PDB file of C-alpha atoms in Angstrom:
ATOM      1  CA  MET A   1       0.287  -0.068   0.019  1.00  0.00           C
ATOM      2  CA  ASN A   2       1.548   3.194  -0.928  1.00  0.00           C
ATOM      3  CA  LEU A   3       0.931   6.751   0.843  1.00  0.00           C
ATOM      4  CA  TRP A   4      -2.400   8.078  -1.677  1.00  0.00           C
ATOM      5  CA  GLN A   5      -4.143   4.625  -1.481  1.00  0.00           C
ATOM      6  CA  GLY A   6      -3.631   5.222   2.401  1.00  0.00           C
ATOM      7  CA  ILE A   7      -4.714   8.746   2.839  1.00  0.00           C
ATOM      8  CA  LEU A   8      -7.876   7.482   0.409  1.00  0.00           C
ATOM      9  CA  LEU A   9      -8.860   4.455   2.366  1.00  0.00           C
ATOM     10  CA  GLY A  10      -8.648   6.589   5.733  1.00  0.00           C
ATOM     11  CA  LEU A  11     -10.956   9.442   3.954  1.00  0.00           C
ATOM     12  CA  VAL A  12     -13.329   6.805   2.906  1.00  0.00           C
ATOM     13  CA  GLN A  13     -13.570   5.044   6.000  1.00  0.00           C
ATOM     14  CA  GLY A  14     -13.739   7.996   8.227  1.00  0.00           C
ATOM     15  CA  LEU A  15     -16.060  10.149   6.503  1.00  0.00           C
ATOM     16  CA  THR A  16     -18.720   7.190   5.200  1.00  0.00           C
ATOM     17  CA  GLU A  17     -18.295   5.240   8.298  1.00  0.00           C
ATOM     18  CA  PHE A  18     -20.653   7.697  10.298  1.00  0.00           C
ATOM     19  CA  LEU A  19     -21.826  10.011   7.689  1.00  0.00           C
ATOM     20  CA  PRO A  20     -24.981   7.638   6.967  1.00  0.00           C
ATOM     21  CA  VAL A  21     -23.743   6.660   3.218  1.00  0.00           C
ATOM     22  CA  SER A  22     -22.364   3.404   3.889  1.00  0.00           C
ATOM     23  CA  SER A  23     -18.574   3.087   4.119  1.00  0.00           C
ATOM     24  CA  ASP A  24     -18.813  -0.695   2.819  1.00  0.00           C
ATOM     25  CA  GLY A  25     -20.471   0.260  -0.104  1.00  0.00           C
ATOM     26  CA  HIS A  26     -17.921   2.951  -1.001  1.00  0.00           C
ATOM     27  CA  LEU A  27     -15.337   0.868  -0.331  1.00  0.00           C
ATOM     28  CA  ALA A  28     -16.779  -2.119  -2.574  1.00  0.00           C
ATOM     29  CA  VAL A  29     -17.327   0.498  -5.477  1.00  0.00           C
ATOM     30  CA  ILE A  30     -13.742   2.246  -5.263  1.00  0.00           C
ATOM     31  CA  GLY A  31     -12.174  -1.345  -5.478  1.00  0.00           C
ATOM     32  CA  HIS A  32     -14.207  -2.348  -8.448  1.00  0.00           C
ATOM     33  CA  VAL A  33     -13.829   1.028 -10.315  1.00  0.00           C
ATOM     34  CA  THR A  34     -10.422   2.150  -9.620  1.00  0.00           C
ATOM     35  CA  GLY A  35      -9.131  -1.122  -8.439  1.00  0.00           C
ATOM     36  CA  VAL A  36      -7.933   0.339  -4.753  1.00  0.00           C
ATOM     37  CA  ARG A  37      -8.612  -2.345  -2.290  1.00  0.00           C
ATOM     38  CA  THR A  38      -8.139  -2.527   1.255  1.00  0.00           C
ATOM     39  CA  PRO A  39      -4.786  -4.861   1.300  1.00  0.00           C
ATOM     40  CA  GLY A  40      -5.691  -7.330   3.468  1.00  0.00           C
ATOM     41  CA  VAL A  41      -7.675  -7.584   6.676  1.00  0.00           C
ATOM     42  CA  PHE A  42      -4.927  -6.324   8.714  1.00  0.00           C
ATOM     43  CA  VAL A  43      -5.725  -2.560   7.475  1.00  0.00           C
ATOM     44  CA  GLU A  44      -9.099  -3.277   7.762  1.00  0.00           C
ATOM     45  CA  VAL A  45      -8.804  -4.162  11.495  1.00  0.00           C
ATOM     46  CA  ALA A  46      -6.664  -1.116  11.850  1.00  0.00           C
ATOM     47  CA  LEU A  47      -8.902   1.086  10.027  1.00  0.00           C
ATOM     48  CA  HIS A  48     -11.728   0.002  12.235  1.00  0.00           C
ATOM     49  CA  VAL A  49     -10.064   0.840  15.338  1.00  0.00           C
ATOM     50  CA  ALA A  50      -8.948   4.269  14.303  1.00  0.00           C
ATOM     51  CA  THR A  51     -13.143   5.060  14.123  1.00  0.00           C
ATOM     52  CA  LEU A  52     -13.461   3.189  17.148  1.00  0.00           C
ATOM     53  CA  GLY A  53     -11.340   5.765  18.136  1.00  0.00           C
ATOM     54  CA  SER A  54     -13.126   8.785  16.725  1.00  0.00           C
ATOM     55  CA  ILE A  55     -16.770   7.644  18.408  1.00  0.00           C
ATOM     56  CA  LEU A  56     -14.562   7.597  21.385  1.00  0.00           C
ATOM     57  CA  VAL A  57     -13.434  11.179  21.501  1.00  0.00           C
ATOM     58  CA  VAL A  58     -16.760  12.205  20.788  1.00  0.00           C
ATOM     59  CA  TYR A  59     -18.761   9.398  22.822  1.00  0.00           C
ATOM     60  CA  GLY A  60     -16.489   7.880  25.202  1.00  0.00           C
ATOM     61  CA  GLY A  61     -17.323  10.254  28.378  1.00  0.00           C
ATOM     62  CA  ARG A  62     -21.151   9.395  27.993  1.00  0.00           C
ATOM     63  CA  PHE A  63     -20.218   5.700  27.389  1.00  0.00           C
ATOM     64  CA  TRP A  64     -18.026   4.979  30.394  1.00  0.00           C
ATOM     65  CA  ARG A  65     -20.614   6.813  32.839  1.00  0.00           C
ATOM     66  CA  LEU A  66     -23.157   4.509  31.439  1.00  0.00           C
ATOM     67  CA  SER A  67     -20.912   1.541  32.422  1.00  0.00           C
ATOM     68  CA  LEU A  68     -20.249   2.760  35.878  1.00  0.00           C
ATOM     69  CA  ASP A  69     -23.861   3.493  36.068  1.00  0.00           C
ATOM     70  CA  VAL A  70     -24.758  -0.037  35.337  1.00  0.00           C
ATOM     71  CA  LEU A  71     -21.847  -1.329  37.907  1.00  0.00           C
ATOM     72  CA  ARG A  72     -23.740   0.733  40.583  1.00  0.00           C
ATOM     73  CA  ARG A  73     -27.010  -0.896  39.558  1.00  0.00           C
ATOM     74  CA  GLN A  74     -28.910   2.448  38.631  1.00  0.00           C
ATOM     75  CA  PRO A  75     -32.070   1.578  37.356  1.00  0.00           C
ATOM     76  CA  ASP A  76     -32.134   4.241  34.303  1.00  0.00           C
ATOM     77  CA  ALA A  77     -28.674   3.256  33.210  1.00  0.00           C
ATOM     78  CA  LEU A  78     -29.645  -0.659  33.482  1.00  0.00           C
ATOM     79  CA  ARG A  79     -32.782   0.220  31.319  1.00  0.00           C
ATOM     80  CA  TYR A  80     -30.635   1.964  28.520  1.00  0.00           C
ATOM     81  CA  ALA A  81     -27.909  -0.406  28.650  1.00  0.00           C
ATOM     82  CA  GLY A  82     -30.729  -3.169  28.417  1.00  0.00           C
ATOM     83  CA  LEU A  83     -31.959  -1.479  25.419  1.00  0.00           C
ATOM     84  CA  LEU A  84     -28.744  -1.211  23.569  1.00  0.00           C
ATOM     85  CA  ILE A  85     -28.022  -4.848  23.803  1.00  0.00           C
ATOM     86  CA  VAL A  86     -31.501  -5.660  22.684  1.00  0.00           C
ATOM     87  CA  ALA A  87     -30.888  -3.446  19.750  1.00  0.00           C
ATOM     88  CA  MET A  88     -27.719  -5.319  19.324  1.00  0.00           C
ATOM     89  CA  ILE A  89     -28.750  -8.936  18.983  1.00  0.00           C
ATOM     90  CA  PRO A  90     -29.976  -8.777  15.063  1.00  0.00           C
ATOM     91  CA  ALA A  91     -27.031  -7.552  13.764  1.00  0.00           C
ATOM     92  CA  GLY A  92     -24.725  -9.866  15.757  1.00  0.00           C
ATOM     93  CA  LEU A  93     -27.101 -12.920  14.850  1.00  0.00           C
ATOM     94  CA  VAL A  94     -26.617 -11.843  11.135  1.00  0.00           C
ATOM     95  CA  GLY A  95     -23.079 -11.320  11.217  1.00  0.00           C
ATOM     96  CA  ILE A  96     -22.726 -14.691  13.115  1.00  0.00           C
ATOM     97  CA  PHE A  97     -25.191 -17.000  10.886  1.00  0.00           C
ATOM     98  CA  LEU A  98     -24.938 -15.411   7.197  1.00  0.00           C
ATOM     99  CA  GLU A  99     -21.634 -14.098   7.320  1.00  0.00           C
ATOM    100  CA  ASP A 100     -20.837 -16.233   3.958  1.00  0.00           C
ATOM    101  CA  LEU A 101     -23.805 -14.546   2.319  1.00  0.00           C
ATOM    102  CA  ILE A 102     -22.348 -11.356   3.447  1.00  0.00           C
ATOM    103  CA  ALA A 103     -19.165 -11.763   1.677  1.00  0.00           C
ATOM    104  CA  ARG A 104     -20.476 -12.396  -1.734  1.00  0.00           C
ATOM    105  CA  ALA A 105     -22.642  -9.706  -1.450  1.00  0.00           C
ATOM    106  CA  PHE A 106     -19.314  -7.446  -1.436  1.00  0.00           C
ATOM    107  CA  ASP A 107     -18.680  -8.685  -4.935  1.00  0.00           C
ATOM    108  CA  SER A 108     -21.597  -7.446  -6.426  1.00  0.00           C
ATOM    109  CA  LEU A 109     -22.106  -4.082  -7.523  1.00  0.00           C
ATOM    110  CA  TRP A 110     -25.527  -4.694  -8.137  1.00  0.00           C
ATOM    111  CA  ALA A 111     -25.907  -5.165  -4.465  1.00  0.00           C
ATOM    112  CA  ALA A 112     -24.073  -2.242  -3.586  1.00  0.00           C
ATOM    113  CA  GLY A 113     -26.162  -0.179  -6.201  1.00  0.00           C
ATOM    114  CA  VAL A 114     -29.553  -1.557  -4.276  1.00  0.00           C
ATOM    115  CA  GLY A 115     -28.041  -1.159  -0.999  1.00  0.00           C
ATOM    116  CA  PHE A 116     -27.308   2.729  -1.460  1.00  0.00           C
ATOM    117  CA  LEU A 117     -30.910   3.054  -2.696  1.00  0.00           C
ATOM    118  CA  VAL A 118     -32.032   1.012   0.438  1.00  0.00           C
ATOM    119  CA  THR A 119     -30.351   3.746   2.488  1.00  0.00           C
ATOM    120  CA  ALA A 120     -31.709   6.782   0.560  1.00  0.00           C
ATOM    121  CA  ALA A 121     -35.357   5.527   1.203  1.00  0.00           C
ATOM    122  CA  PHE A 122     -34.496   4.922   4.742  1.00  0.00           C
ATOM    123  CA  LEU A 123     -33.151   8.797   5.014  1.00  0.00           C
ATOM    124  CA  TRP A 124     -36.085  10.585   3.421  1.00  0.00           C
ATOM    125  CA  SER A 125     -38.630   9.054   5.078  1.00  0.00           C
ATOM    126  CA  THR A 126     -37.800  10.942   7.774  1.00  0.00           C
ATOM    127  CA  LYS A 127     -38.078  14.210   5.705  1.00  0.00           C
ATOM    128  CA  GLY A 128     -40.666  16.157   8.582  1.00  0.00           C
ATOM    129  CA  LYS A 129     -39.290  14.683  11.373  1.00  0.00           C
ATOM    130  CA  GLY A 130     -38.523  17.608  14.451  1.00  0.00           C
ATOM    131  CA  PRO A 131     -35.355  17.386  16.107  1.00  0.00           C
ATOM    132  CA  GLU A 132     -37.602  17.128  19.805  1.00  0.00           C
ATOM    133  CA  GLY A 133     -38.796  13.495  20.865  1.00  0.00           C
ATOM    134  CA  ALA A 134     -38.239  10.671  23.560  1.00  0.00           C
ATOM    135  CA  SER A 135     -34.516  10.161  25.285  1.00  0.00           C
ATOM    136  CA  GLN A 136     -34.747   6.584  24.992  1.00  0.00           C
ATOM    137  CA  PRO A 137     -36.885   3.932  22.933  1.00  0.00           C
ATOM    138  CA  THR A 138     -39.431   1.758  24.430  1.00  0.00           C
ATOM    139  CA  LEU A 139     -38.416  -2.003  24.462  1.00  0.00           C
ATOM    140  CA  GLY A 140     -40.316  -2.388  20.762  1.00  0.00           C
ATOM    141  CA  GLY A 141     -38.449   0.594  19.469  1.00  0.00           C
ATOM    142  CA  ALA A 142     -35.184  -0.864  20.557  1.00  0.00           C
ATOM    143  CA  VAL A 143     -36.122  -4.329  18.445  1.00  0.00           C
ATOM    144  CA  LEU A 144     -37.387  -2.290  15.477  1.00  0.00           C
ATOM    145  CA  ILE A 145     -34.181  -0.124  15.366  1.00  0.00           C
ATOM    146  CA  GLY A 146     -31.940  -3.628  15.935  1.00  0.00           C
ATOM    147  CA  LEU A 147     -33.838  -4.994  12.954  1.00  0.00           C
ATOM    148  CA  ALA A 148     -32.934  -1.990  11.300  1.00  0.00           C
ATOM    149  CA  GLN A 149     -29.589  -2.544  11.858  1.00  0.00           C
ATOM    150  CA  ALA A 150     -29.141  -5.950  10.842  1.00  0.00           C
ATOM    151  CA  LEU A 151     -29.378  -4.928   6.717  1.00  0.00           C
ATOM    152  CA  ALA A 152     -26.414  -2.736   7.470  1.00  0.00           C
ATOM    153  CA  PRO A 153     -23.807  -5.416   7.001  1.00  0.00           C
ATOM    154  CA  LEU A 154     -24.384  -5.563   2.932  1.00  0.00           C
ATOM    155  CA  PRO A 155     -22.868  -2.797   0.910  1.00  0.00           C
ATOM    156  CA  GLY A 156     -24.634  -0.211   0.240  1.00  0.00           C
ATOM    157  CA  VAL A 157     -26.885   0.038   3.406  1.00  0.00           C
ATOM    158  CA  SER A 158     -25.447   2.709   6.150  1.00  0.00           C
ATOM    159  CA  ARG A 159     -25.325   1.554   9.634  1.00  0.00           C
ATOM    160  CA  SER A 160     -26.279   4.815  11.070  1.00  0.00           C
ATOM    161  CA  GLY A 161     -28.445   5.793   8.276  1.00  0.00           C
ATOM    162  CA  THR A 162     -30.746   2.677   9.343  1.00  0.00           C
ATOM    163  CA  THR A 163     -30.737   3.164  12.962  1.00  0.00           C
ATOM    164  CA  ILE A 164     -30.858   6.949  13.605  1.00  0.00           C
ATOM    165  CA  SER A 165     -34.144   6.734  10.723  1.00  0.00           C
ATOM    166  CA  SER A 166     -35.206   4.010  12.934  1.00  0.00           C
ATOM    167  CA  GLY A 167     -34.890   5.519  15.940  1.00  0.00           C
ATOM    168  CA  LEU A 168     -36.701   8.478  14.485  1.00  0.00           C
ATOM    169  CA  TRP A 169     -39.399   6.582  13.292  1.00  0.00           C
ATOM    170  CA  VAL A 170     -40.148   5.016  17.158  1.00  0.00           C
ATOM    171  CA  GLY A 171     -39.857   8.842  18.510  1.00  0.00           C
ATOM    172  CA  LEU A 172     -36.605   9.608  19.667  1.00  0.00           C
ATOM    173  CA  GLY A 173     -35.269  13.248  19.646  1.00  0.00           C
ATOM    174  CA  ALA A 174     -32.806  13.590  16.753  1.00  0.00           C
ATOM    175  CA  VAL A 175     -29.593  13.731  19.505  1.00  0.00           C
ATOM    176  CA  ALA A 176     -31.110  11.097  21.516  1.00  0.00           C
ATOM    177  CA  ALA A 177     -31.405   9.210  18.335  1.00  0.00           C
ATOM    178  CA  ALA A 178     -27.947   9.535  17.582  1.00  0.00           C
ATOM    179  CA  ASP A 179     -26.752   9.173  20.720  1.00  0.00           C
ATOM    180  CA  PHE A 180     -28.450   5.895  20.832  1.00  0.00           C
ATOM    181  CA  SER A 181     -26.865   4.616  17.340  1.00  0.00           C
ATOM    182  CA  PHE A 182     -23.506   5.591  18.425  1.00  0.00           C
ATOM    183  CA  LEU A 183     -23.272   3.934  21.505  1.00  0.00           C
ATOM    184  CA  MET A 184     -24.391   1.092  20.341  1.00  0.00           C
ATOM    185  CA  ALA A 185     -21.698   1.421  17.268  1.00  0.00           C
ATOM    186  CA  ILE A 186     -18.827   0.793  20.025  1.00  0.00           C
ATOM    187  CA  PRO A 187     -19.002  -2.844  21.177  1.00  0.00           C
ATOM    188  CA  LEU A 188     -20.340  -3.724  17.490  1.00  0.00           C
ATOM    189  CA  ILE A 189     -17.393  -1.834  15.931  1.00  0.00           C
ATOM    190  CA  ALA A 190     -14.735  -3.544  18.734  1.00  0.00           C
ATOM    191  CA  GLY A 191     -16.688  -6.605  18.078  1.00  0.00           C
ATOM    192  CA  ALA A 192     -16.115  -6.873  14.299  1.00  0.00           C
ATOM    193  CA  GLY A 193     -12.691  -5.524  14.991  1.00  0.00           C
ATOM    194  CA  LEU A 194     -11.736  -8.744  16.842  1.00  0.00           C
ATOM    195  CA  VAL A 195     -13.554 -11.172  14.582  1.00  0.00           C
ATOM    196  CA  GLU A 196     -11.692  -9.857  11.778  1.00  0.00           C
ATOM    197  CA  ALA A 197      -8.240  -9.736  13.629  1.00  0.00           C
ATOM    198  CA  ARG A 198      -8.851 -13.808  13.670  1.00  0.00           C
ATOM    199  CA  HIS A 199      -7.952 -13.827   9.994  1.00  0.00           C
ATOM    200  CA  ALA A 200      -5.353 -10.812  10.144  1.00  0.00           C
ATOM    201  CA  SER A 201      -1.649 -11.384   8.960  1.00  0.00           C
ATOM    202  CA  VAL A 202       0.096  -8.743  10.963  1.00  0.00           C
ATOM    203  CA  ASP A 203       2.963  -7.587   8.778  1.00  0.00           C
ATOM    204  CA  ILE A 204       3.440  -4.179   9.103  1.00  0.00           C
ATOM    205  CA  GLY A 205       6.399  -4.257   6.767  1.00  0.00           C
ATOM    206  CA  GLN A 206       4.422  -5.558   3.771  1.00  0.00           C
ATOM    207  CA  VAL A 207       1.982  -3.149   3.934  1.00  0.00           C
ATOM    208  CA  GLY A 208       3.635  -0.114   4.578  1.00  0.00           C
ATOM    209  CA  ALA A 209       3.870   1.293   8.289  1.00  0.00           C
ATOM    210  CA  VAL A 210       3.952   4.937   7.226  1.00  0.00           C
ATOM    211  CA  PRO A 211       0.855   4.575   4.801  1.00  0.00           C
ATOM    212  CA  LEU A 212      -1.054   2.705   7.327  1.00  0.00           C
ATOM    213  CA  LEU A 213      -0.398   5.247  10.035  1.00  0.00           C
ATOM    214  CA  VAL A 214      -1.571   8.492   7.807  1.00  0.00           C
ATOM    215  CA  GLY A 215      -4.780   6.341   6.820  1.00  0.00           C
ATOM    216  CA  CYS A 216      -5.261   5.525  10.457  1.00  0.00           C
ATOM    217  CA  LEU A 217      -4.651   9.117  11.395  1.00  0.00           C
ATOM    218  CA  VAL A 218      -7.061  10.608   8.272  1.00  0.00           C
ATOM    219  CA  ALA A 219      -9.380   7.704   9.354  1.00  0.00           C
ATOM    220  CA  PHE A 220      -9.776   9.157  13.019  1.00  0.00           C
ATOM    221  CA  SER A 221      -9.741  12.845  12.552  1.00  0.00           C
ATOM    222  CA  THR A 222     -12.429  12.782   9.704  1.00  0.00           C
ATOM    223  CA  GLY A 223     -14.530  10.221  11.835  1.00  0.00           C
ATOM    224  CA  VAL A 224     -14.531  12.987  14.535  1.00  0.00           C
ATOM    225  CA  PHE A 225     -15.463  15.138  11.980  1.00  0.00           C
ATOM    226  CA  ALA A 226     -17.980  12.985  10.457  1.00  0.00           C
ATOM    227  CA  ILE A 227     -19.665  12.469  13.749  1.00  0.00           C
ATOM    228  CA  ARG A 228     -19.842  15.921  14.861  1.00  0.00           C
ATOM    229  CA  PHE A 229     -21.046  17.353  11.318  1.00  0.00           C
ATOM    230  CA  LEU A 230     -23.917  14.211  11.208  1.00  0.00           C
ATOM    231  CA  VAL A 231     -24.931  15.448  14.686  1.00  0.00           C
ATOM    232  CA  ALA A 232     -25.259  19.050  13.830  1.00  0.00           C
ATOM    233  CA  MET A 233     -27.371  18.260  10.775  1.00  0.00           C
ATOM    234  CA  LEU A 234     -29.873  16.203  13.138  1.00  0.00           C
ATOM    235  CA  ARG A 235     -30.365  19.115  15.296  1.00  0.00           C
ATOM    236  CA  ARG A 236     -31.535  21.020  12.504  1.00  0.00           C
ATOM    237  CA  GLY A 237     -34.155  18.417  11.066  1.00  0.00           C
ATOM    238  CA  ARG A 238     -31.974  18.088   7.634  1.00  0.00           C
ATOM    239  CA  PHE A 239     -30.982  13.986   8.363  1.00  0.00           C
ATOM    240  CA  TYR A 240     -33.005  13.323   4.729  1.00  0.00           C
ATOM    241  CA  ALA A 241     -30.447  15.396   2.787  1.00  0.00           C
ATOM    242  CA  PHE A 242     -28.320  12.716   2.414  1.00  0.00           C
ATOM    243  CA  ALA A 243     -30.746  10.932   0.670  1.00  0.00           C
ATOM    244  CA  PRO A 244     -30.405  12.747  -3.159  1.00  0.00           C
ATOM    245  CA  TYR A 245     -26.442  11.764  -2.697  1.00  0.00           C
ATOM    246  CA  CYS A 246     -27.153   8.062  -1.818  1.00  0.00           C
ATOM    247  CA  VAL A 247     -29.615   7.574  -4.537  1.00  0.00           C
ATOM    248  CA  THR A 248     -27.205   9.665  -7.156  1.00  0.00           C
ATOM    249  CA  VAL A 249     -24.580   6.736  -6.124  1.00  0.00           C
ATOM    250  CA  GLY A 250     -26.895   3.960  -6.073  1.00  0.00           C
ATOM    251  CA  ILE A 251     -28.189   4.941  -9.703  1.00  0.00           C
ATOM    252  CA  LEU A 252     -24.130   5.570 -11.154  1.00  0.00           C
ATOM    253  CA  THR A 253     -23.399   2.325  -9.638  1.00  0.00           C
ATOM    254  CA  LEU A 254     -26.168   0.034 -10.947  1.00  0.00           C
ATOM    255  CA  LEU A 255     -25.437   1.705 -14.582  1.00  0.00           C
ATOM    256  CA  TYR A 256     -21.778   0.713 -13.683  1.00  0.00           C
ATOM    257  CA  ALA A 257     -22.635  -2.638 -13.250  1.00  0.00           C
ATOM    258  CA  ALA A 258     -24.940  -2.720 -15.989  1.00  0.00           C
ATOM    259  CA  LEU A 259     -22.260  -1.399 -18.320  1.00  0.00           C
ATOM    260  CA  HIS A 260     -19.001  -3.760 -17.371  1.00  0.00           C
ATOM    261  CA  GLY A 261     -20.806  -6.899 -16.682  1.00  0.00           C
TER     262      GLY A 261
END
């Protein structure tokens, strides 16, 4: 991996991991169109760890306060943590039992194109939703958020897009929906990194230490920016504004797939 590949992969990972436009979908499309692919599972793990660091910068204080309150057995914290766990179960089951199917989907630009359009539909469905609402979901709301998140392992389907949209559907306020989505992402991204790490061949010399470090720094810094920008858009009630971009990318991806087989 050379320096510019490291910068490009870090930029795509950092921005699209948190903006509701699907990081996996963009990486799949870039890989097919330009030939720039993530050079091995070890680099994927490193970029995931970098973006996990982005969430911890913005939400780490909230996450650790919640963890401490759970250990102190405070009722509100126990209930909130329980709702997070409920919402994480569907995605966990999909990751365990449909891993091969998901891996095959990443080889298909058709799957990525359709995924972008699915994301666009989720985002556009939030048009008219104001920033005010409940601070946490009901049990049924957490189940719905979890079911929506279960689509996210597919290329083109955004995890933040599906979870925040479904959070708004079940009556959460805009900031509360983002909080729930990103707090849920901390163990999910950490878990995904651990799963990928099982297959990682740690040979930094072969990958390139400098490009890898630069890529991780770019992913980390752009990830922090992306989270804060997304929350600002939510506060303004403009989460749906990302939908036209996803429609455009989805249509272009399908056209490219049709023209290039």
